[in-house]
Amino acid sequence: MIASSTSTCGFLLKLLRLQHSTFANFGFDFTDSQQQLNKAARKFVADEVMPVAAKYDKNGEFPWDVLKKAHANGFMNTTIPSSCGGLELDMVTNVLIHERFGYGCTGITTAMLANILAETPLILAASSEIKKKYLGRMVEEPLVASYAVTESCAGSDVGATRTCCKKKGDKYVINGSKMWITNGSVANWFFVLTRNNNDPKIPISRAFTAFIVDADTPGISIGKKEINMGQRASDTRAITFEDVQIPKSQMIGSPGEGFKIAMKTFDTTRPLVAAIATGLAARCLDEACKYALERKTFGTQIANNQGISFMLADMAINVELSRLITYRGAWEVAQSSPASYYSSIAKCFAADIAN
């Protein structure tokens, strides 16, 4: 009880410090480049995504044709460093783009976002050789990758991960199963988080090791496609690793650093999830307003009824608030500040609003 109380007090003190922290230079003036990319993304979504969104959501096929066009137009892998041939766009610019894509189709956008999620650990901690080999490949070809962390008993509780790795000579052997992995059957490679130590005395921060694993490595099997409730264009699968041998050179970071890398990845990419949710909420608002102006009852548009107009007003308020907190989370990431607080709020709030 004492330990719990101390932990709670520490959290509240941290909360107070963050709540009253200053954020100089946080503003709303977007550069010409950001505005041009935002405009280009809006046009691409209107021309290439929205016309086919319903088709892919209905048939559940992977949207290869859309992703290939997005890749050709520079909307894929937008965080890859320039040293690997990428655009290296900052997070604020990225949320502008992803909100536009979320407006068009969250399923297709999730398939795109999975690349950034898988690439971020490499950007954060991989050797220059690994970066050039794998990130360079993503720039050159319209490929997709997967972030294989979640398990059936380890979702938000990443520390419960059971997939393990054991050193064998100059290689590591991976055994275990991952669940609900986006792009599971179409990925060229996986970022895989494994447990390297089961000793309960070892802190979680030193109990995990991360690897990059090529999808065609012997011992990998892919499960059936999950039927999602929405976002059916996103390929979601279970992945099983059975005596999968990986060279030590495929390790991301050092032994025991996997958990920190995974957590940093989540903090970095949450604003993108928030942006997609904000885009979805904005689309809902637009569709609702359109219908309220078209539909008539008792000789007038239903938008003239207070019961309807109040709901639309609440929707508009929440979309604007969602967008603002998403920008704040993205700004913190772009400043290389500790982003967990604001990026978590952004993801939580935006997802709730979209729902």
mmCIF file of C-alpha atoms in Angstrom:
data_model
loop_
_atom_site.group_PDB
_atom_site.id
_atom_site.type_symbol
_atom_site.label_atom_id
_atom_site.label_comp_id
_atom_site.label_asym_id
_atom_site.label_seq_id
_atom_site.Cartn_x
_atom_site.Cartn_y
_atom_site.Cartn_z
ATOM 1 C CA MET A 1 0.000 0.000 0.000
ATOM 2 C CA ILE A 2 2.846 2.405 0.859
ATOM 3 C CA ALA A 3 4.613 1.631 -2.416
ATOM 4 C CA SER A 4 1.396 2.200 -4.329
ATOM 5 C CA SER A 5 0.812 5.521 -2.562
ATOM 6 C CA THR A 6 4.365 6.657 -3.287
ATOM 7 C CA SER A 7 4.012 5.707 -6.937
ATOM 8 C CA THR A 8 0.729 7.605 -7.214
ATOM 9 C CA CYS A 9 2.215 10.710 -5.598
ATOM 10 C CA GLY A 10 5.153 10.599 -7.989
ATOM 11 C CA PHE A 11 2.803 10.395 -10.941
ATOM 12 C CA LEU A 12 0.716 13.329 -9.709
ATOM 13 C CA LEU A 13 3.799 15.488 -9.164
ATOM 14 C CA LYS A 14 4.946 14.700 -12.700
ATOM 15 C CA LEU A 15 1.467 15.509 -13.974
ATOM 16 C CA LEU A 16 1.499 18.913 -12.276
ATOM 17 C CA ARG A 17 4.913 19.753 -13.718
ATOM 18 C CA LEU A 18 3.812 18.833 -17.227
ATOM 19 C CA GLN A 19 0.494 20.622 -16.914
ATOM 20 C CA HIS A 20 2.192 23.900 -16.064
ATOM 21 C CA SER A 21 5.181 23.508 -18.374
ATOM 22 C CA THR A 22 5.815 26.176 -20.975
ATOM 23 C CA PHE A 23 5.893 25.470 -24.661
ATOM 24 C CA ALA A 24 7.604 28.392 -26.330
ATOM 25 C CA ASN A 25 7.366 28.564 -30.122
ATOM 26 C CA PHE A 26 4.341 26.258 -30.243
ATOM 27 C CA GLY A 27 2.179 27.960 -32.839
ATOM 28 C CA PHE A 28 -0.023 27.573 -35.874
ATOM 29 C CA ASP A 29 2.092 29.004 -38.677
ATOM 30 C CA PHE A 30 2.762 26.211 -41.147
ATOM 31 C CA THR A 31 5.595 26.572 -43.628
ATOM 32 C CA ASP A 32 4.989 26.829 -47.364
ATOM 33 C CA SER A 33 6.326 23.290 -47.716
ATOM 34 C CA GLN A 34 3.899 21.954 -45.096
ATOM 35 C CA GLN A 35 0.971 23.699 -46.735
ATOM 36 C CA GLN A 36 1.926 22.342 -50.153
ATOM 37 C CA LEU A 37 2.240 18.780 -48.821
ATOM 38 C CA ASN A 38 -1.087 19.123 -47.016
ATOM 39 C CA LYS A 39 -2.740 20.310 -50.231
ATOM 40 C CA ALA A 40 -1.113 17.513 -52.245
ATOM 41 C CA ALA A 41 -2.242 14.896 -49.705
ATOM 42 C CA ARG A 42 -5.783 16.237 -49.794
ATOM 43 C CA LYS A 43 -5.897 15.964 -53.597
ATOM 44 C CA PHE A 44 -4.350 12.484 -53.607
ATOM 45 C CA VAL A 45 -6.888 11.244 -51.064
ATOM 46 C CA ALA A 46 -9.796 12.732 -53.026
ATOM 47 C CA ASP A 47 -8.560 11.252 -56.310
ATOM 48 C CA GLU A 48 -7.071 7.904 -55.279
ATOM 49 C CA VAL A 49 -8.331 6.871 -51.835
ATOM 50 C CA MET A 50 -11.940 7.952 -51.368
ATOM 51 C CA PRO A 51 -13.226 6.481 -54.658
ATOM 52 C CA VAL A 52 -12.012 2.969 -53.695
ATOM 53 C CA ALA A 53 -12.301 3.062 -49.891
ATOM 54 C CA ALA A 54 -15.695 1.340 -49.722
ATOM 55 C CA LYS A 55 -14.559 -1.382 -52.131
ATOM 56 C CA TYR A 56 -11.554 -2.338 -50.028
ATOM 57 C CA ASP A 57 -13.485 -2.169 -46.791
ATOM 58 C CA LYS A 58 -16.088 -4.504 -48.266
ATOM 59 C CA ASN A 59 -13.846 -7.096 -49.918
ATOM 60 C CA GLY A 60 -10.993 -6.944 -47.382
ATOM 61 C CA GLU A 61 -8.296 -7.081 -50.050
ATOM 62 C CA PHE A 62 -4.963 -5.441 -49.379
ATOM 63 C CA PRO A 63 -4.886 -2.047 -51.178
ATOM 64 C CA TRP A 64 -1.679 -2.608 -53.110
ATOM 65 C CA ASP A 65 -2.636 -0.308 -55.973
ATOM 66 C CA VAL A 66 -3.277 2.626 -53.618
ATOM 67 C CA LEU A 67 -0.072 2.036 -51.650
ATOM 68 C CA LYS A 68 1.990 1.840 -54.836
ATOM 69 C CA LYS A 69 0.577 5.178 -55.968
ATOM 70 C CA ALA A 70 1.141 6.660 -52.508
ATOM 71 C CA HIS A 71 4.747 5.458 -52.626
ATOM 72 C CA ALA A 72 5.265 6.969 -56.072
ATOM 73 C CA ASN A 73 3.879 10.296 -54.838
ATOM 74 C CA GLY A 74 6.048 10.402 -51.704
ATOM 75 C CA PHE A 75 3.369 9.691 -49.087
ATOM 76 C CA MET A 76 4.875 6.418 -47.826
ATOM 77 C CA ASN A 77 7.756 6.056 -45.345
ATOM 78 C CA THR A 78 7.842 9.806 -44.740
ATOM 79 C CA THR A 79 9.982 9.642 -41.591
ATOM 80 C CA ILE A 80 12.937 7.776 -43.138
ATOM 81 C CA PRO A 81 16.156 9.827 -42.777
ATOM 82 C CA SER A 82 17.582 11.640 -45.783
ATOM 83 C CA SER A 83 20.799 9.639 -45.283
ATOM 84 C CA CYS A 84 18.801 6.582 -46.389
ATOM 85 C CA GLY A 85 17.117 8.394 -49.255
ATOM 86 C CA GLY A 86 13.967 9.385 -47.347
ATOM 87 C CA LEU A 87 12.139 12.687 -46.941
ATOM 88 C CA GLU A 88 12.750 12.802 -43.157
ATOM 89 C CA LEU A 89 9.610 14.872 -42.574
ATOM 90 C CA ASP A 90 9.079 16.169 -39.040
ATOM 91 C CA MET A 91 6.157 14.853 -37.000
ATOM 92 C CA VAL A 92 3.993 17.970 -37.405
ATOM 93 C CA THR A 93 4.166 17.616 -41.186
ATOM 94 C CA ASN A 94 3.430 13.915 -40.848
ATOM 95 C CA VAL A 95 0.261 14.453 -38.830
ATOM 96 C CA LEU A 96 -0.992 16.916 -41.443
ATOM 97 C CA ILE A 97 -0.588 14.237 -44.113
ATOM 98 C CA HIS A 98 -2.012 11.393 -42.027
ATOM 99 C CA GLU A 99 -5.086 13.374 -41.012
ATOM 100 C CA ARG A 100 -5.871 13.801 -44.705
ATOM 101 C CA PHE A 101 -5.443 10.083 -45.328
ATOM 102 C CA GLY A 102 -7.509 9.208 -42.250
ATOM 103 C CA TYR A 103 -10.277 11.364 -43.693
ATOM 104 C CA GLY A 104 -10.283 9.176 -46.785
ATOM 105 C CA CYS A 105 -10.013 5.663 -45.303
ATOM 106 C CA THR A 106 -8.617 4.537 -41.954
ATOM 107 C CA GLY A 107 -8.063 0.980 -43.188
ATOM 108 C CA ILE A 108 -5.832 2.016 -46.077
ATOM 109 C CA THR A 109 -4.073 4.567 -43.875
ATOM 110 C CA THR A 110 -3.416 1.964 -41.173
ATOM 111 C CA ALA A 111 -1.683 -0.197 -43.782
ATOM 112 C CA MET A 112 0.514 2.807 -44.603
ATOM 113 C CA LEU A 113 1.142 3.744 -40.965
ATOM 114 C CA ALA A 114 2.361 0.218 -40.153
ATOM 115 C CA ASN A 115 5.470 1.005 -42.190
ATOM 116 C CA ILE A 116 6.359 4.011 -40.053
ATOM 117 C CA LEU A 117 5.684 2.003 -36.887
ATOM 118 C CA ALA A 118 8.088 -0.739 -38.028
ATOM 119 C CA GLU A 119 10.688 1.709 -39.334
ATOM 120 C CA THR A 120 10.840 3.906 -36.221
ATOM 121 C CA PRO A 121 12.843 1.434 -34.068
ATOM 122 C CA LEU A 122 15.444 1.255 -36.827
ATOM 123 C CA ILE A 123 15.617 5.037 -37.030
ATOM 124 C CA LEU A 124 16.026 5.207 -33.245
ATOM 125 C CA ALA A 125 18.514 2.426 -32.574
ATOM 126 C CA ALA A 126 19.700 0.405 -35.587
ATOM 127 C CA SER A 127 23.224 0.387 -36.952
ATOM 128 C CA SER A 128 23.949 2.465 -40.043
ATOM 129 C CA GLU A 129 24.293 -0.752 -42.065
ATOM 130 C CA ILE A 130 20.841 -1.989 -41.040
ATOM 131 C CA LYS A 131 19.303 1.427 -41.690
ATOM 132 C CA LYS A 132 20.716 1.668 -45.187
ATOM 133 C CA LYS A 133 19.800 -1.922 -46.030
ATOM 134 C CA TYR A 134 16.205 -1.950 -44.802
ATOM 135 C CA LEU A 135 15.130 1.689 -44.822
ATOM 136 C CA GLY A 136 16.826 2.305 -48.151
ATOM 137 C CA ARG A 137 14.890 -0.624 -49.577
ATOM 138 C CA MET A 138 11.601 0.910 -48.404
ATOM 139 C CA VAL A 139 12.405 4.127 -50.246
ATOM 140 C CA GLU A 140 13.371 2.367 -53.464
ATOM 141 C CA GLU A 141 10.442 -0.065 -53.680
ATOM 142 C CA PRO A 142 6.753 -0.003 -52.650
ATOM 143 C CA LEU A 143 7.228 -2.524 -49.829
ATOM 144 C CA VAL A 144 5.476 -2.861 -46.480
ATOM 145 C CA ALA A 145 6.751 -3.892 -43.051
ATOM 146 C CA SER A 146 5.257 -4.979 -39.724
ATOM 147 C CA TYR A 147 5.736 -4.085 -36.071
ATOM 148 C CA ALA A 148 5.451 -7.472 -34.341
ATOM 149 C CA VAL A 149 5.100 -6.716 -30.636
ATOM 150 C CA THR A 150 1.509 -7.480 -29.568
ATOM 151 C CA GLU A 151 0.648 -10.956 -28.263
ATOM 152 C CA SER A 152 -2.588 -12.590 -27.149
ATOM 153 C CA CYS A 153 -1.723 -11.870 -23.513
ATOM 154 C CA ALA A 154 0.480 -8.831 -24.095
ATOM 155 C CA GLY A 155 -1.320 -5.906 -25.668
ATOM 156 C CA SER A 156 -0.949 -2.646 -23.778
ATOM 157 C CA ASP A 157 1.026 -4.625 -21.182
ATOM 158 C CA VAL A 158 4.118 -5.064 -23.333
ATOM 159 C CA GLY A 159 6.013 -6.349 -20.310
ATOM 160 C CA ALA A 160 3.935 -9.545 -20.479
ATOM 161 C CA THR A 161 5.527 -10.515 -23.809
ATOM 162 C CA ARG A 162 6.402 -14.234 -23.922
ATOM 163 C CA THR A 163 8.091 -14.602 -27.309
ATOM 164 C CA CYS A 164 11.673 -15.413 -26.377
ATOM 165 C CA CYS A 165 15.139 -15.398 -27.876
ATOM 166 C CA LYS A 166 18.116 -17.550 -26.924
ATOM 167 C CA LYS A 167 21.696 -17.086 -28.028
ATOM 168 C CA LYS A 168 23.105 -20.001 -30.001
ATOM 169 C CA GLY A 169 26.640 -19.440 -31.234
ATOM 170 C CA ASP A 170 26.699 -16.287 -33.329
ATOM 171 C CA LYS A 171 22.923 -16.408 -33.844
ATOM 172 C CA TYR A 172 19.733 -15.968 -31.846
ATOM 173 C CA VAL A 173 16.819 -18.405 -31.947
ATOM 174 C CA ILE A 174 13.310 -16.926 -31.645
ATOM 175 C CA ASN A 175 10.241 -18.862 -30.482
ATOM 176 C CA GLY A 176 6.752 -17.555 -29.803
ATOM 177 C CA SER A 177 3.637 -16.062 -31.352
ATOM 178 C CA LYS A 178 2.495 -12.538 -32.095
ATOM 179 C CA MET A 179 -1.137 -11.510 -32.511
ATOM 180 C CA TRP A 180 -3.059 -8.805 -34.426
ATOM 181 C CA ILE A 181 -0.049 -7.799 -36.499
ATOM 182 C CA THR A 182 -0.839 -5.230 -39.193
ATOM 183 C CA ASN A 183 0.464 -6.120 -42.676
ATOM 184 C CA GLY A 184 1.240 -9.601 -41.333
ATOM 185 C CA SER A 185 0.975 -11.559 -44.588
ATOM 186 C CA VAL A 186 2.324 -8.892 -46.939
ATOM 187 C CA ALA A 187 5.294 -7.581 -44.958
ATOM 188 C CA ASN A 188 8.795 -7.763 -46.370
ATOM 189 C CA TRP A 189 10.260 -7.780 -42.854
ATOM 190 C CA PHE A 190 9.224 -7.594 -39.199
ATOM 191 C CA PHE A 191 10.410 -5.670 -36.167
ATOM 192 C CA VAL A 192 10.155 -8.315 -33.426
ATOM 193 C CA LEU A 193 10.309 -7.780 -29.669
ATOM 194 C CA THR A 194 11.517 -10.807 -27.686
ATOM 195 C CA ARG A 195 12.156 -11.658 -24.065
ATOM 196 C CA ASN A 196 15.806 -12.460 -23.403
ATOM 197 C CA ASN A 197 15.524 -13.039 -19.646
ATOM 198 C CA ASN A 198 12.722 -14.622 -17.586
ATOM 199 C CA ASP A 199 14.308 -13.855 -14.219
ATOM 200 C CA PRO A 200 11.640 -11.900 -12.251
ATOM 201 C CA LYS A 201 14.426 -10.006 -10.490
ATOM 202 C CA ILE A 202 15.551 -8.474 -13.788
ATOM 203 C CA PRO A 203 13.709 -5.191 -14.481
ATOM 204 C CA ILE A 204 11.530 -5.069 -17.577
ATOM 205 C CA SER A 205 13.744 -2.343 -18.986
ATOM 206 C CA ARG A 206 16.548 -4.933 -19.361
ATOM 207 C CA ALA A 207 14.563 -8.102 -20.093
ATOM 208 C CA PHE A 208 13.834 -7.653 -23.800
ATOM 209 C CA THR A 209 15.814 -7.630 -27.026
ATOM 210 C CA ALA A 210 14.624 -6.469 -30.446
ATOM 211 C CA PHE A 211 15.398 -7.847 -33.895
ATOM 212 C CA ILE A 212 14.616 -7.198 -37.522
ATOM 213 C CA VAL A 213 13.479 -10.436 -39.164
ATOM 214 C CA ASP A 214 13.041 -11.005 -42.892
ATOM 215 C CA ALA A 215 9.588 -12.378 -43.684
ATOM 216 C CA ASP A 216 10.989 -15.280 -45.718
ATOM 217 C CA THR A 217 13.143 -16.590 -42.851
ATOM 218 C CA PRO A 218 12.535 -20.341 -42.258
ATOM 219 C CA GLY A 219 10.328 -21.078 -39.245
ATOM 220 C CA ILE A 220 7.865 -18.206 -39.701
ATOM 221 C CA SER A 221 4.203 -19.067 -40.270
ATOM 222 C CA ILE A 222 1.372 -16.617 -40.891
ATOM 223 C CA GLY A 223 -2.133 -17.071 -39.467
ATOM 224 C CA LYS A 224 -5.485 -16.444 -41.137
ATOM 225 C CA LYS A 225 -6.656 -12.918 -41.822
ATOM 226 C CA GLU A 226 -8.640 -11.454 -38.943
ATOM 227 C CA ILE A 227 -12.037 -9.997 -39.848
ATOM 228 C CA ASN A 228 -11.811 -6.535 -38.338
ATOM 229 C CA MET A 229 -14.793 -4.448 -37.294
ATOM 230 C CA GLY A 230 -13.938 -1.722 -39.787
ATOM 231 C CA GLN A 231 -10.509 -1.098 -41.306
ATOM 232 C CA ARG A 232 -10.859 -4.313 -43.273
ATOM 233 C CA ALA A 233 -8.345 -3.111 -45.864
ATOM 234 C CA SER A 234 -5.731 -3.551 -43.149
ATOM 235 C CA ASP A 235 -4.191 -7.038 -43.200
ATOM 236 C CA THR A 236 -4.247 -8.242 -39.570
ATOM 237 C CA ARG A 237 -2.754 -11.648 -38.720
ATOM 238 C CA ALA A 238 -1.088 -13.831 -36.126
ATOM 239 C CA ILE A 239 2.584 -14.651 -36.715
ATOM 240 C CA THR A 240 4.344 -17.672 -35.228
ATOM 241 C CA PHE A 241 8.114 -18.011 -34.856
ATOM 242 C CA GLU A 242 9.364 -21.585 -34.453
ATOM 243 C CA ASP A 243 13.120 -21.967 -34.019
ATOM 244 C CA VAL A 244 13.697 -18.939 -36.231
ATOM 245 C CA GLN A 245 17.441 -18.302 -36.426
ATOM 246 C CA ILE A 246 18.569 -14.690 -36.714
ATOM 247 C CA PRO A 247 22.155 -13.418 -37.096
ATOM 248 C CA LYS A 248 23.364 -11.230 -34.257
ATOM 249 C CA SER A 249 23.777 -8.438 -36.804
ATOM 250 C CA GLN A 250 19.966 -8.270 -37.084
ATOM 251 C CA MET A 251 19.653 -7.095 -33.481
ATOM 252 C CA ILE A 252 18.282 -3.576 -33.011
ATOM 253 C CA GLY A 253 20.201 -1.815 -30.281
ATOM 254 C CA SER A 254 21.982 -3.873 -27.630
ATOM 255 C CA PRO A 255 20.820 -6.957 -25.694
ATOM 256 C CA GLY A 256 18.232 -5.916 -23.110
ATOM 257 C CA GLU A 257 17.337 -2.599 -24.788
ATOM 258 C CA GLY A 258 14.276 -3.859 -26.666
ATOM 259 C CA PHE A 259 11.655 -2.645 -24.205
ATOM 260 C CA LYS A 260 12.997 0.915 -24.177
ATOM 261 C CA ILE A 261 13.127 0.960 -27.974
ATOM 262 C CA ALA A 262 9.535 -0.295 -28.236
ATOM 263 C CA MET A 263 8.267 2.281 -25.720
ATOM 264 C CA LYS A 264 10.086 5.112 -27.473
ATOM 265 C CA THR A 265 8.542 3.952 -30.733
ATOM 266 C CA PHE A 266 5.046 4.110 -29.252
ATOM 267 C CA ASP A 267 5.656 7.607 -27.881
ATOM 268 C CA THR A 268 6.967 8.780 -31.241
ATOM 269 C CA THR A 269 4.157 7.383 -33.390
ATOM 270 C CA ARG A 270 1.058 7.974 -31.235
ATOM 271 C CA PRO A 271 0.423 11.419 -32.778
ATOM 272 C CA LEU A 272 0.055 9.700 -36.160
ATOM 273 C CA VAL A 273 -2.664 7.422 -34.779
ATOM 274 C CA ALA A 274 -4.322 10.506 -33.301
ATOM 275 C CA ALA A 275 -4.110 12.266 -36.670
ATOM 276 C CA ILE A 276 -5.811 9.371 -38.448
ATOM 277 C CA ALA A 277 -8.579 9.340 -35.830
ATOM 278 C CA THR A 278 -8.969 13.111 -36.172
ATOM 279 C CA GLY A 279 -9.307 12.719 -39.928
ATOM 280 C CA LEU A 280 -12.011 10.098 -39.427
ATOM 281 C CA ALA A 281 -13.875 12.354 -36.987
ATOM 282 C CA ALA A 282 -13.650 15.263 -39.439
ATOM 283 C CA ARG A 283 -15.085 13.039 -42.180
ATOM 284 C CA CYS A 284 -17.956 12.022 -39.890
ATOM 285 C CA LEU A 285 -18.670 15.691 -39.189
ATOM 286 C CA ASP A 286 -18.682 16.575 -42.889
ATOM 287 C CA GLU A 287 -20.961 13.670 -43.767
ATOM 288 C CA ALA A 288 -23.311 14.510 -40.883
ATOM 289 C CA CYS A 289 -23.497 18.182 -41.893
ATOM 290 C CA LYS A 290 -24.127 17.233 -45.508
ATOM 291 C CA TYR A 291 -26.993 14.944 -44.548
ATOM 292 C CA ALA A 292 -28.462 17.483 -42.111
ATOM 293 C CA LEU A 293 -28.620 20.034 -44.942
ATOM 294 C CA GLU A 294 -30.115 17.560 -47.438
ATOM 295 C CA ARG A 295 -32.680 15.790 -45.283
ATOM 296 C CA LYS A 296 -35.975 17.605 -44.756
ATOM 297 C CA THR A 297 -38.802 16.894 -42.338
ATOM 298 C CA PHE A 298 -41.936 18.954 -41.825
ATOM 299 C CA GLY A 299 -40.891 21.294 -44.605
ATOM 300 C CA THR A 300 -37.433 22.222 -43.312
ATOM 301 C CA GLN A 301 -33.896 20.878 -43.212
ATOM 302 C CA ILE A 302 -33.202 18.834 -40.088
ATOM 303 C CA ALA A 303 -30.168 21.068 -39.470
ATOM 304 C CA ASN A 304 -32.676 23.702 -38.343
ATOM 305 C CA ASN A 305 -33.746 21.494 -35.437
ATOM 306 C CA GLN A 306 -31.880 22.361 -32.249
ATOM 307 C CA GLY A 307 -31.543 18.707 -31.306
ATOM 308 C CA ILE A 308 -29.557 18.139 -34.508
ATOM 309 C CA SER A 309 -27.617 21.405 -34.588
ATOM 310 C CA PHE A 310 -26.442 20.947 -30.989
ATOM 311 C CA MET A 311 -25.021 17.519 -31.853
ATOM 312 C CA LEU A 312 -23.245 18.930 -34.895
ATOM 313 C CA ALA A 313 -21.818 21.750 -32.782
ATOM 314 C CA ASP A 314 -20.485 19.249 -30.232
ATOM 315 C CA MET A 315 -18.919 17.227 -33.037
ATOM 316 C CA ALA A 316 -17.208 20.325 -34.436
ATOM 317 C CA ILE A 317 -15.873 21.280 -31.006
ATOM 318 C CA ASN A 318 -14.422 17.827 -30.458
ATOM 319 C CA VAL A 319 -12.823 17.660 -33.910
ATOM 320 C CA GLU A 320 -11.051 20.974 -33.288
ATOM 321 C CA LEU A 321 -9.892 19.890 -29.819
ATOM 322 C CA SER A 322 -8.692 16.570 -31.213
ATOM 323 C CA ARG A 323 -6.704 18.372 -33.891
ATOM 324 C CA LEU A 324 -5.133 20.750 -31.367
ATOM 325 C CA ILE A 325 -3.929 18.072 -28.955
ATOM 326 C CA THR A 326 -2.640 16.041 -31.912
ATOM 327 C CA TYR A 327 -0.587 19.029 -33.043
ATOM 328 C CA ARG A 328 0.733 19.431 -29.497
ATOM 329 C CA GLY A 329 1.810 15.802 -29.301
ATOM 330 C CA ALA A 330 3.419 16.034 -32.739
ATOM 331 C CA TRP A 331 5.210 19.239 -31.781
ATOM 332 C CA GLU A 332 6.704 17.575 -28.694
ATOM 333 C CA VAL A 333 8.008 14.717 -30.858
ATOM 334 C CA ALA A 334 9.407 17.173 -33.413
ATOM 335 C CA GLN A 335 11.257 19.007 -30.621
ATOM 336 C CA SER A 336 12.741 15.701 -29.378
ATOM 337 C CA SER A 337 11.034 16.408 -26.053
ATOM 338 C CA PRO A 338 9.714 13.639 -23.765
ATOM 339 C CA ALA A 339 6.486 13.081 -25.691
ATOM 340 C CA SER A 340 4.737 10.302 -23.768
ATOM 341 C CA TYR A 341 2.354 12.614 -21.881
ATOM 342 C CA TYR A 342 0.972 14.620 -24.793
ATOM 343 C CA SER A 343 1.143 11.894 -27.430
ATOM 344 C CA SER A 344 -0.805 9.547 -25.135
ATOM 345 C CA ILE A 345 -3.467 12.188 -24.477
ATOM 346 C CA ALA A 346 -3.724 12.858 -28.207
ATOM 347 C CA LYS A 347 -4.181 9.205 -29.121
ATOM 348 C CA CYS A 348 -6.709 8.573 -26.342
ATOM 349 C CA PHE A 349 -8.790 11.700 -26.952
ATOM 350 C CA ALA A 350 -8.803 11.500 -30.750
ATOM 351 C CA ALA A 351 -9.729 7.809 -30.727
ATOM 352 C CA ASP A 352 -12.604 8.445 -28.319
ATOM 353 C CA ILE A 353 -13.882 11.313 -30.458
ATOM 354 C CA ALA A 354 -13.719 9.256 -33.649
ATOM 355 C CA ASN A 355 -15.627 6.481 -31.912
#
